[in-house]
Amino acid sequence: MVIKKLFLCISMLLLTSFISTSLAAEALIFEKLPQAQKSKQWAVHVGEAEKEKDLVKPIKGKFVTYSLKIDKIGNDVDSVKVHLYRNEPNSKTKYSLVSCPNSVPCSRENDEWAIALAKQMNDGKPYLFRNFLLAEKATELEVEVVWTEGGQGRSLKETFTFTEESKE
C-alpha cells in the first residue's frame, strides 16, 4: 500500500513537472535582457522597450514590448533593410511586426530609406527600434537583415532567430 502511494506521488510529481515545463515554453518572454546574437557583419540586441508617453504599452496577457538595436560590425554596406517576424503557434506562417507607413504603399520598395539607413550604419550609428509589440503567444522572434555591399546589386541576407532555447 505504501509503495502504491509512493509510486502515485512520484508519478504525479513527474507529470506536473512535465506539464509546467511544456507550458513555460509556450511564450517568448525574456527573463534577462538584453538578448544578443551576432555574426561577422551584424550584432543584434533585443532589449527593454523604452517607456515614453507616445510609445505603445504592453497589454498583460496579450503583448509584451521590447526594443531592437542592430550594429554593423563588418563591411560597409550600400543599402540595408530590416524585417521582424513572429511565429504563430501551430502554423508555419510568420507574421511581420512592422507594417508599411501610410505614405508608402506596401508594394513599393523604398530604396532611398535603405540607402539612408546604410549611410547611418556606416557612420557607426545603429538601427534602433525603441519599442515594438510581440504577442505573448509567440515562441519565436525572427530578425532578418537584408543588405547590399561593394557596389554589387546582389542582396545578402542573415536571419537571427530568438527562441526559448536562445534565451539562456
PDB file of C-alpha atoms in Angstrom:
ATOM      1  CA  MET A   1       0.000   0.000   0.000  1.00  0.00           C
ATOM      2  CA  VAL A   2       2.813   2.411   0.892  1.00  0.00           C
ATOM      3  CA  ILE A   3       4.625   1.552  -2.330  1.00  0.00           C
ATOM      4  CA  LYS A   4       1.499   2.307  -4.383  1.00  0.00           C
ATOM      5  CA  LYS A   5       1.105   5.700  -2.679  1.00  0.00           C
ATOM      6  CA  LEU A   6       4.783   6.481  -3.187  1.00  0.00           C
ATOM      7  CA  PHE A   7       4.560   5.457  -6.852  1.00  0.00           C
ATOM      8  CA  LEU A   8       1.426   7.589  -7.299  1.00  0.00           C
ATOM      9  CA  CYS A   9       3.085  10.628  -5.669  1.00  0.00           C
ATOM     10  CA  ILE A  10       6.207  10.314  -7.819  1.00  0.00           C
ATOM     11  CA  SER A  11       4.099   9.876 -10.960  1.00  0.00           C
ATOM     12  CA  MET A  12       2.051  12.985 -10.152  1.00  0.00           C
ATOM     13  CA  LEU A  13       5.210  14.981  -9.433  1.00  0.00           C
ATOM     14  CA  LEU A  14       6.753  13.984 -12.768  1.00  0.00           C
ATOM     15  CA  LEU A  15       3.529  14.719 -14.647  1.00  0.00           C
ATOM     16  CA  THR A  16       3.198  18.137 -13.003  1.00  0.00           C
ATOM     17  CA  SER A  17       6.832  18.922 -13.794  1.00  0.00           C
ATOM     18  CA  PHE A  18       6.375  17.901 -17.444  1.00  0.00           C
ATOM     19  CA  ILE A  19       3.191  19.962 -17.861  1.00  0.00           C
ATOM     20  CA  SER A  20       4.670  23.077 -16.257  1.00  0.00           C
ATOM     21  CA  THR A  21       7.799  22.806 -18.441  1.00  0.00           C
ATOM     22  CA  SER A  22       5.649  22.481 -21.567  1.00  0.00           C
ATOM     23  CA  LEU A  23       3.530  25.477 -20.619  1.00  0.00           C
ATOM     24  CA  ALA A  24       6.569  27.604 -19.813  1.00  0.00           C
ATOM     25  CA  ALA A  25       7.941  27.070 -23.336  1.00  0.00           C
ATOM     26  CA  GLU A  26       4.824  28.480 -24.989  1.00  0.00           C
ATOM     27  CA  ALA A  27       5.551  32.195 -24.593  1.00  0.00           C
ATOM     28  CA  LEU A  28       8.690  34.027 -25.645  1.00  0.00           C
ATOM     29  CA  ILE A  29       9.106  36.326 -22.663  1.00  0.00           C
ATOM     30  CA  PHE A  30      12.740  37.146 -21.969  1.00  0.00           C
ATOM     31  CA  GLU A  31      13.568  36.993 -18.261  1.00  0.00           C
ATOM     32  CA  LYS A  32      17.013  38.522 -18.803  1.00  0.00           C
ATOM     33  CA  LEU A  33      17.687  41.428 -21.162  1.00  0.00           C
ATOM     34  CA  PRO A  34      19.391  42.249 -23.411  1.00  0.00           C
ATOM     35  CA  GLN A  35      19.447  39.123 -25.543  1.00  0.00           C
ATOM     36  CA  ALA A  36      22.141  39.254 -28.218  1.00  0.00           C
ATOM     37  CA  GLN A  37      23.313  37.377 -31.286  1.00  0.00           C
ATOM     38  CA  LYS A  38      25.991  38.334 -33.769  1.00  0.00           C
ATOM     39  CA  SER A  39      27.658  37.360 -36.990  1.00  0.00           C
ATOM     40  CA  LYS A  40      30.714  38.739 -38.789  1.00  0.00           C
ATOM     41  CA  GLN A  41      28.515  41.528 -40.211  1.00  0.00           C
ATOM     42  CA  TRP A  42      25.831  42.324 -37.589  1.00  0.00           C
ATOM     43  CA  ALA A  43      25.259  42.467 -33.823  1.00  0.00           C
ATOM     44  CA  VAL A  44      21.571  42.189 -32.913  1.00  0.00           C
ATOM     45  CA  HIS A  45      20.301  43.078 -29.422  1.00  0.00           C
ATOM     46  CA  VAL A  46      16.757  42.632 -28.112  1.00  0.00           C
ATOM     47  CA  GLY A  47      16.344  44.766 -25.006  1.00  0.00           C
ATOM     48  CA  GLU A  48      13.929  46.545 -22.730  1.00  0.00           C
ATOM     49  CA  ALA A  49      11.460  48.766 -24.550  1.00  0.00           C
ATOM     50  CA  GLU A  50      11.698  52.489 -23.995  1.00  0.00           C
ATOM     51  CA  LYS A  51       8.813  53.771 -21.930  1.00  0.00           C
ATOM     52  CA  GLU A  52       7.611  57.132 -23.160  1.00  0.00           C
ATOM     53  CA  LYS A  53       4.153  58.627 -23.274  1.00  0.00           C
ATOM     54  CA  ASP A  54       3.695  58.272 -27.045  1.00  0.00           C
ATOM     55  CA  LEU A  55       5.068  54.723 -27.352  1.00  0.00           C
ATOM     56  CA  VAL A  56       3.000  51.538 -27.282  1.00  0.00           C
ATOM     57  CA  LYS A  57       2.442  49.864 -23.933  1.00  0.00           C
ATOM     58  CA  PRO A  58       2.398  46.143 -23.119  1.00  0.00           C
ATOM     59  CA  ILE A  59      -1.011  44.540 -22.611  1.00  0.00           C
ATOM     60  CA  LYS A  60      -0.951  41.875 -19.900  1.00  0.00           C
ATOM     61  CA  GLY A  61      -1.894  38.504 -21.324  1.00  0.00           C
ATOM     62  CA  LYS A  62      -1.614  39.690 -24.961  1.00  0.00           C
ATOM     63  CA  PHE A  63       1.567  41.632 -25.787  1.00  0.00           C
ATOM     64  CA  VAL A  64       4.987  42.393 -24.339  1.00  0.00           C
ATOM     65  CA  THR A  65       7.225  45.214 -25.563  1.00  0.00           C
ATOM     66  CA  TYR A  66      10.904  45.126 -26.464  1.00  0.00           C
ATOM     67  CA  SER A  67      13.469  47.273 -28.234  1.00  0.00           C
ATOM     68  CA  LEU A  68      15.804  46.263 -31.045  1.00  0.00           C
ATOM     69  CA  LYS A  69      19.300  47.539 -31.772  1.00  0.00           C
ATOM     70  CA  ILE A  70      21.381  46.400 -34.745  1.00  0.00           C
ATOM     71  CA  ASP A  71      25.030  47.411 -35.098  1.00  0.00           C
ATOM     72  CA  LYS A  72      27.023  46.952 -38.295  1.00  0.00           C
ATOM     73  CA  ILE A  73      30.286  45.338 -37.191  1.00  0.00           C
ATOM     74  CA  GLY A  74      31.512  44.129 -40.588  1.00  0.00           C
ATOM     75  CA  ASN A  75      31.955  45.584 -44.073  1.00  0.00           C
ATOM     76  CA  ASP A  76      30.440  48.880 -45.171  1.00  0.00           C
ATOM     77  CA  VAL A  77      27.080  48.468 -46.873  1.00  0.00           C
ATOM     78  CA  ASP A  78      25.281  50.200 -49.760  1.00  0.00           C
ATOM     79  CA  SER A  79      21.724  49.552 -48.543  1.00  0.00           C
ATOM     80  CA  VAL A  80      20.084  47.874 -45.531  1.00  0.00           C
ATOM     81  CA  LYS A  81      16.559  46.644 -44.824  1.00  0.00           C
ATOM     82  CA  VAL A  82      15.385  45.142 -41.534  1.00  0.00           C
ATOM     83  CA  HIS A  83      12.348  42.869 -41.177  1.00  0.00           C
ATOM     84  CA  LEU A  84      10.888  41.498 -37.933  1.00  0.00           C
ATOM     85  CA  TYR A  85       8.641  38.448 -37.753  1.00  0.00           C
ATOM     86  CA  ARG A  86       6.974  36.369 -35.070  1.00  0.00           C
ATOM     87  CA  ASN A  87       5.527  32.924 -35.317  1.00  0.00           C
ATOM     88  CA  GLU A  88       2.019  31.750 -34.538  1.00  0.00           C
ATOM     89  CA  PRO A  89       1.555  28.516 -32.585  1.00  0.00           C
ATOM     90  CA  ASN A  90       0.611  25.552 -34.800  1.00  0.00           C
ATOM     91  CA  SER A  91       1.356  27.470 -38.024  1.00  0.00           C
ATOM     92  CA  LYS A  92       4.272  27.667 -40.452  1.00  0.00           C
ATOM     93  CA  THR A  93       3.307  31.247 -41.325  1.00  0.00           C
ATOM     94  CA  LYS A  94       5.398  34.104 -39.900  1.00  0.00           C
ATOM     95  CA  TYR A  95       3.787  37.468 -39.174  1.00  0.00           C
ATOM     96  CA  SER A  96       5.545  40.783 -39.760  1.00  0.00           C
ATOM     97  CA  LEU A  97       5.855  43.063 -36.742  1.00  0.00           C
ATOM     98  CA  VAL A  98       6.252  46.153 -38.909  1.00  0.00           C
ATOM     99  CA  SER A  99       3.630  47.444 -41.308  1.00  0.00           C
ATOM    100  CA  CYS A 100       4.069  49.883 -44.170  1.00  0.00           C
ATOM    101  CA  PRO A 101       3.883  53.590 -43.362  1.00  0.00           C
ATOM    102  CA  ASN A 102       0.696  55.284 -44.562  1.00  0.00           C
ATOM    103  CA  SER A 103       2.662  57.376 -47.048  1.00  0.00           C
ATOM    104  CA  VAL A 104       4.335  54.390 -48.764  1.00  0.00           C
ATOM    105  CA  PRO A 105       2.400  51.579 -50.474  1.00  0.00           C
ATOM    106  CA  CYS A 106       3.498  48.110 -49.314  1.00  0.00           C
ATOM    107  CA  SER A 107       4.063  47.022 -52.908  1.00  0.00           C
ATOM    108  CA  ARG A 108       6.759  49.653 -53.485  1.00  0.00           C
ATOM    109  CA  GLU A 109      10.281  49.169 -52.152  1.00  0.00           C
ATOM    110  CA  ASN A 110      11.717  52.298 -50.612  1.00  0.00           C
ATOM    111  CA  ASP A 111      15.342  52.189 -51.759  1.00  0.00           C
ATOM    112  CA  GLU A 112      16.050  55.725 -50.540  1.00  0.00           C
ATOM    113  CA  TRP A 113      15.281  54.659 -46.978  1.00  0.00           C
ATOM    114  CA  ALA A 114      17.540  51.570 -47.296  1.00  0.00           C
ATOM    115  CA  ILE A 115      20.405  53.706 -48.643  1.00  0.00           C
ATOM    116  CA  ALA A 116      19.951  56.281 -45.860  1.00  0.00           C
ATOM    117  CA  LEU A 117      19.993  53.509 -43.238  1.00  0.00           C
ATOM    118  CA  ALA A 118      23.196  52.103 -44.762  1.00  0.00           C
ATOM    119  CA  LYS A 119      24.873  55.521 -44.569  1.00  0.00           C
ATOM    120  CA  GLN A 120      23.773  55.882 -40.939  1.00  0.00           C
ATOM    121  CA  MET A 121      25.155  52.449 -40.051  1.00  0.00           C
ATOM    122  CA  ASN A 122      28.402  53.029 -41.971  1.00  0.00           C
ATOM    123  CA  ASP A 123      28.832  56.166 -39.824  1.00  0.00           C
ATOM    124  CA  GLY A 124      28.705  53.962 -36.714  1.00  0.00           C
ATOM    125  CA  LYS A 125      25.121  54.743 -35.702  1.00  0.00           C
ATOM    126  CA  PRO A 126      22.965  51.657 -35.070  1.00  0.00           C
ATOM    127  CA  TYR A 127      19.493  50.842 -36.316  1.00  0.00           C
ATOM    128  CA  LEU A 128      17.194  51.424 -33.333  1.00  0.00           C
ATOM    129  CA  PHE A 129      13.612  50.293 -32.903  1.00  0.00           C
ATOM    130  CA  ARG A 130      12.823  51.756 -29.500  1.00  0.00           C
ATOM    131  CA  ASN A 131       9.583  49.924 -28.833  1.00  0.00           C
ATOM    132  CA  PHE A 132       7.754  47.080 -30.582  1.00  0.00           C
ATOM    133  CA  LEU A 133       4.946  44.737 -29.575  1.00  0.00           C
ATOM    134  CA  LEU A 134       5.410  40.978 -29.520  1.00  0.00           C
ATOM    135  CA  ALA A 135       2.419  38.705 -28.968  1.00  0.00           C
ATOM    136  CA  GLU A 136       2.784  36.665 -25.790  1.00  0.00           C
ATOM    137  CA  LYS A 137       1.727  33.562 -27.720  1.00  0.00           C
ATOM    138  CA  ALA A 138       4.795  33.879 -29.975  1.00  0.00           C
ATOM    139  CA  THR A 139       7.605  31.432 -29.294  1.00  0.00           C
ATOM    140  CA  GLU A 140      10.000  32.857 -31.869  1.00  0.00           C
ATOM    141  CA  LEU A 141      11.226  36.315 -32.887  1.00  0.00           C
ATOM    142  CA  GLU A 142      12.975  36.439 -36.250  1.00  0.00           C
ATOM    143  CA  VAL A 143      15.134  39.427 -37.213  1.00  0.00           C
ATOM    144  CA  GLU A 144      16.038  39.466 -40.904  1.00  0.00           C
ATOM    145  CA  VAL A 145      18.724  41.838 -42.200  1.00  0.00           C
ATOM    146  CA  VAL A 146      18.977  42.238 -45.992  1.00  0.00           C
ATOM    147  CA  TRP A 147      21.773  44.347 -47.454  1.00  0.00           C
ATOM    148  CA  THR A 148      23.938  45.083 -50.478  1.00  0.00           C
ATOM    149  CA  GLU A 149      27.641  45.887 -50.402  1.00  0.00           C
ATOM    150  CA  GLY A 150      30.631  46.615 -52.591  1.00  0.00           C
ATOM    151  CA  GLY A 151      28.622  48.168 -55.415  1.00  0.00           C
ATOM    152  CA  GLN A 152      27.152  44.774 -56.285  1.00  0.00           C
ATOM    153  CA  GLY A 153      23.413  44.654 -56.829  1.00  0.00           C
ATOM    154  CA  ARG A 154      23.077  41.210 -55.260  1.00  0.00           C
ATOM    155  CA  SER A 155      21.245  41.163 -51.928  1.00  0.00           C
ATOM    156  CA  LEU A 156      22.732  39.376 -48.941  1.00  0.00           C
ATOM    157  CA  LYS A 157      20.624  38.175 -46.021  1.00  0.00           C
ATOM    158  CA  GLU A 158      21.159  36.997 -42.471  1.00  0.00           C
ATOM    159  CA  THR A 159      18.451  35.823 -40.118  1.00  0.00           C
ATOM    160  CA  PHE A 160      18.732  35.958 -36.334  1.00  0.00           C
ATOM    161  CA  THR A 161      16.170  33.814 -34.543  1.00  0.00           C
ATOM    162  CA  PHE A 162      15.429  34.353 -30.867  1.00  0.00           C
ATOM    163  CA  THR A 163      13.625  31.400 -29.283  1.00  0.00           C
ATOM    164  CA  GLU A 164      13.066  29.861 -25.878  1.00  0.00           C
ATOM    165  CA  GLU A 165      16.323  27.909 -26.321  1.00  0.00           C
ATOM    166  CA  SER A 166      18.329  31.032 -27.265  1.00  0.00           C
ATOM    167  CA  LYS A 167      17.252  32.860 -24.097  1.00  0.00           C
ATOM    168  CA  GLU A 168      19.836  31.162 -21.862  1.00  0.00           C
TER     169      GLU A 168
END
